[in-house]
Amino acid sequence: MSRVSPRARRLSLAVLSLLVASAAPGSAQSLFAGAGLGYQQAPSTARAAALGGLLVAPHEPTLSLVNPAAPGGLLASALGITVQSDDARADLPGGSGTASTVRFPAIQAALPVGQRWVLTAGYGTLLDQAFRAEHRDSVRLGGESVGVMDSRSATGGVATLHLGGAFRPVEALSLGATVVLRTGSTQHELTRVFDDPALAGARMDGNWSYRGIGLLGGALWSPGEAVTVGAAVGGGGSLEGSGTIIAETPGGERRLDERSYSMPITVSLGVTGRVGPGSLVTVSGERAGWSAANDGLTRPARDTWFVSAGLEWDALRIAGRDIPLRLGARHKELPFAFEGEDWAAERSLTAGLGIRMAGDFAQLDLSAERGSRGGEAIGIEESFWRLAFTATVLGR
Amino acid sequence: MNAGALLALLVGLPACQDDLPTALDPAQTPGFVTLEERLEPAEHLEDIGVFRGFADPRAAPYLLVAREFDGALSAHALARFSALPDSIRYSSGGALITDTAYTVLSGELKTVVDTLSFPTGSSVTLEAWSIAQDWDPSSVTWTHAVDTAGAREAWATPGGTRGELLGSVEWPQGAAGSDSLTMELDWSKLEALLEDFSTPDILVTAVGAGSRIQLGRIDLVVRVQPETTDTIIDITAPVEAQRFITSSTLTLHPWQVGGVTGDRHLFRLKLPPLLACPSCPAGTIRSNQVMLARAELIFDSQAVPGGFRPMRSLQVVLRRLGDPPRGAGDEVRWDLAPLGSELAGAQFEPSRFEAGGEGPVTMVITGIVREMQLRDLPINVAAMVEPSGSTFGFARLAPPRLRLIYTIPQQPELP
């Protein structure tokens, strides 16, 4: 059984302290979290984010919530924690605003069992539903117009818990599968505030809950030392939504009609190739059939493409250690219609680096993304900076 | 700490958010609908009745003097004083001296005027008369000097049989803003009335039609000189009884409150079971399911006839009414129902009760209506003027309408 060395344990605690400290309130999220089931948030590690955001075919055994075959071949237990900060600026017709948030998009663990098996568990983000919307209006009371501000805010979203394993029957092939438990809740607050302080406002509180189960399977094949091809197929099943809404009236609690959303079948393909000593290129693509959720959605969803590409090379060497630098880019379509049937997409340039520490038993990966999302028809353009840190600790 | 504990710790940490982006999309906001409904009295209240006698005019802390006010009401003040003391004490050269012989030099009546209830710019002349007929302070009325179960004697002149005119004075008097009124009495006539230390009963009347003035307690101040010294001493005759009598009384009116008799109107406030909701399938919504923004009773004041209108602002309040006791015949004694907490109140200007000055005054009762939503029970309420019996004038109101402003709860759906 693998054990974490005292030094590595001390290091992991130090990194953990750093991560928790960095999770102090920042400030933003996306306006698109209010569309459909929310803003689709990939459970990326900082390394994957630096390489464009989608890493289906990692060249070496690694923790991954995208391809369950990726941990196949790990020789030591591993714990990886990613913390991510988001700072966004939204330009809307008639104004702009900024916002920020800090989240943990991926927390993963792997435990080798024998020479060929690795058990895996993980927590990852899926759908972020934190948003706020306001609308100023007026009502006529007693023959006079009275201004009102209606607002709706929500916090929460849907996350996934992964339980599975990877199997490496031969050196060149790794297979993996996980059960994906989808769970989450969103707290909603609906208010009306009158400009006239003599009028008491209205408020309703809601609690939406989600649960569901799906499967994810993957494979990695390395036909040669220079190339790794990966594929993952996942999703399926459904997301069951239920909720209650409470108005400030006697007996004002009401159960909402339950909804069932079919979850998309997601097919991901990727290839990573070594293009030189200490350098590699990776390209990944994903097709997600989100239109399957239309059976439950009020506004439509569409099938989406997510493509990303990245370059990693050992450009720096400090104190006898290689520091891999990474560059990447991605284009990602957002699945849920925003206002009517207008669609948005996200584009991003990414960069990052990795630092190995504690005798290669700990690694800190950093990434930075600069991107934007929006759509011409929507009239909203949201630009963002996203930083991520992943601390990975390996046991001996 | 092992890896599992670390994982558990981190999963338990919420993502921190302190500034959510705000969309301006009306489709994403609740789209509440706020409505206003005005309910007629029959839709939200039941009358219990109007009751009188919560204030005793004989115990009123003021005296009323009027002459054909509003062409109808006359009122006179009557005062009875105890005899002057048969000896007086004074200090002279540091020694306390008691003298049983003294000479009355002059006398005056002193009182204060309720200036808030006296119209600015107007004036009234008051006269003080001796009363030429014996009267009973506990039963005196405009027509009768004595009106008890055992004896009944009418005034020779309704309003009090007058003797000698002792003095007169015009109000306003003295410095502007002062409420003190002093009437010098005619010494030659007063002297004849002061026999063996006894004091005359005084009747105060108003001269000139259309006047009404509210006075405080009347004091009789007599200036005397002991025979053994030239020191002048003022003696205030102890008050034995003071009353005012009116030429008429105001009959009960369904929505009449306050006044010299402390009238109260008792009613039961209730919510209609349904309120309008155009967006609801049935076009209505249960009244306890709306989110109340404001509820108010709209009272329309009415002109008070007969000279009984208030001359100063009235604080009309609504008080919760406790369960009434039952009388000997098991009848419900609403007049004895205990008063509870104040639910609402509003100030009514006196002009509201003049002919042509009627208008609406609102009382906010949002808290009461919320309570009715919660309990689904009516609330018994007393409408009254506070402090009870503090002013002579009455308030008359039309049965109030209920104005409700409410927001319909939305029916949000999952995405």
Tab-separated table of C-alpha atoms in Angstrom, chain A residues 16 23 26-31 34 36 79 81 98-104 107 130 132-135 141-142 150-152 190-192 194 198-200 202-204 208 210 241-242 245 249-250 254 256-257 259 261 296-299 339, chain B residues 1-4 6-7 9-11 13-36 38 288-294 366 370 373-375 403 405 407-415:
chain	number	residue	atom	x	y	z
A	16	LEU	CA	-3.352	23.223	0.802
A	23	ALA	CA	-10.020	30.961	-2.057
A	26	GLY	CA	-12.722	37.367	-5.094
A	27	SER	CA	-15.618	38.656	-6.961
A	28	ALA	CA	-17.530	37.106	-10.570
A	29	GLN	CA	-19.375	34.655	-12.515
A	30	SER	CA	-21.042	34.578	-15.869
A	31	LEU	CA	-24.269	36.111	-17.005
A	34	GLY	CA	-28.788	32.154	-15.903
A	36	GLY	CA	-30.931	26.920	-19.216
A	79	LEU	CA	-4.297	13.548	-4.662
A	81	ILE	CA	-6.797	19.744	-5.905
A	98	THR	CA	-17.738	43.172	-13.206
A	99	ALA	CA	-17.894	40.137	-11.034
A	100	SER	CA	-15.671	37.423	-9.707
A	101	THR	CA	-15.660	34.076	-8.008
A	102	VAL	CA	-13.376	31.386	-6.692
A	103	ARG	CA	-14.216	27.717	-7.075
A	104	PHE	CA	-12.775	24.246	-6.870
A	107	ILE	CA	-10.597	17.430	-6.744
A	130	ALA	CA	-25.095	31.468	-9.896
A	132	ARG	CA	-28.464	37.690	-10.764
A	133	ALA	CA	-30.938	39.499	-12.956
A	134	GLU	CA	-32.695	42.796	-12.392
A	135	HIS	CA	-35.440	44.598	-14.196
A	141	LEU	CA	-51.344	52.380	-8.034
A	142	GLY	CA	-54.052	54.850	-7.141
A	150	ASP	CA	-37.605	43.157	-9.670
A	151	SER	CA	-34.648	40.940	-9.093
A	152	ARG	CA	-33.811	37.297	-9.095
A	190	LEU	CA	-37.070	36.521	-6.088
A	191	THR	CA	-37.849	40.027	-4.886
A	192	ARG	CA	-39.817	43.112	-5.800
A	194	PHE	CA	-40.964	49.464	-4.510
A	198	ALA	CA	-44.482	52.972	2.273
A	199	LEU	CA	-45.040	49.838	0.230
A	200	ALA	CA	-43.691	46.557	1.523
A	202	ALA	CA	-42.420	40.978	-2.052
A	203	ARG	CA	-40.027	38.112	-1.633
A	204	MET	CA	-40.013	34.460	-2.514
A	208	TRP	CA	-34.006	23.715	-6.589
A	210	TYR	CA	-30.767	18.131	-8.863
A	241	GLY	CA	-34.825	18.437	-10.938
A	242	SER	CA	-37.185	19.207	-8.115
A	245	ILE	CA	-40.784	27.887	-3.599
A	249	THR	CA	-47.666	34.225	2.951
A	250	PRO	CA	-49.417	31.718	5.203
A	254	ARG	CA	-45.316	25.110	-2.947
A	256	LEU	CA	-42.572	22.832	-8.175
A	257	ASP	CA	-43.353	20.406	-10.908
A	259	ARG	CA	-38.460	18.005	-14.367
A	261	TYR	CA	-33.501	16.468	-18.260
A	296	GLY	CA	-37.250	19.043	-20.032
A	297	LEU	CA	-36.040	22.533	-20.762
A	298	THR	CA	-38.180	25.620	-21.153
A	299	ARG	CA	-35.669	27.215	-23.509
A	339	GLU	CA	-32.980	35.079	-24.277
B	1	MET	CA	-4.179	14.340	7.977
B	2	ASN	CA	-4.608	11.801	5.245
B	3	ALA	CA	-5.667	12.379	1.666
B	4	GLY	CA	-9.281	11.456	2.427
B	6	LEU	CA	-8.072	16.666	2.818
B	7	LEU	CA	-10.587	15.809	0.151
B	9	LEU	CA	-12.286	19.346	3.791
B	10	LEU	CA	-12.055	20.783	0.343
B	11	VAL	CA	-15.326	19.402	-0.906
B	13	LEU	CA	-15.579	24.420	1.197
B	14	PRO	CA	-18.078	26.422	-0.806
B	15	ALA	CA	-17.004	28.404	-3.749
B	16	CYS	CA	-16.812	31.997	-2.626
B	17	GLN	CA	-18.840	34.593	-4.437
B	18	ASP	CA	-19.264	38.146	-3.408
B	19	ASP	CA	-20.419	39.900	-6.512
B	20	LEU	CA	-22.760	38.219	-8.916
B	21	PRO	CA	-23.074	39.597	-12.412
B	22	THR	CA	-26.415	41.183	-13.033
B	23	ALA	CA	-28.405	40.669	-16.175
B	24	LEU	CA	-31.044	43.169	-17.200
B	25	ASP	CA	-33.254	40.589	-18.798
B	26	PRO	CA	-36.906	40.922	-17.809
B	27	ALA	CA	-37.418	37.310	-18.810
B	28	GLN	CA	-35.081	36.233	-16.028
B	29	THR	CA	-36.644	38.391	-13.334
B	30	PRO	CA	-39.684	37.311	-11.379
B	31	GLY	CA	-42.215	39.418	-13.286
B	32	PHE	CA	-44.283	40.002	-10.196
B	33	VAL	CA	-47.720	41.511	-10.668
B	34	THR	CA	-48.840	44.078	-8.137
B	35	LEU	CA	-52.515	44.901	-7.939
B	36	GLU	CA	-54.673	47.348	-6.072
B	38	ARG	CA	-60.581	48.905	-3.070
B	288	ASN	CA	-54.190	34.849	2.381
B	289	GLN	CA	-51.978	33.885	-0.534
B	290	VAL	CA	-51.067	37.367	-1.699
B	291	MET	CA	-47.963	39.197	-0.568
B	292	LEU	CA	-49.310	42.335	1.004
B	293	ALA	CA	-47.578	45.594	0.140
B	294	ARG	CA	-49.933	47.881	2.022
B	366	THR	CA	-50.942	46.480	6.940
B	370	ARG	CA	-51.209	40.344	7.664
B	373	GLN	CA	-54.071	36.465	6.541
B	374	LEU	CA	-52.202	34.330	9.019
B	375	ARG	CA	-55.042	33.495	11.381
B	403	ARG	CA	-57.513	49.615	0.037
B	405	ILE	CA	-52.060	46.706	-2.532
B	407	THR	CA	-48.314	41.271	-5.099
B	408	ILE	CA	-49.262	37.975	-6.628
B	409	PRO	CA	-46.736	35.211	-5.893
B	410	GLN	CA	-45.129	33.988	-9.045
B	411	GLN	CA	-45.104	30.413	-10.179
B	412	PRO	CA	-41.488	29.897	-11.157
B	413	GLU	CA	-40.515	26.749	-12.918
B	414	LEU	CA	-37.354	24.780	-13.105
B	415	PRO	CA	-35.258	25.699	-16.144
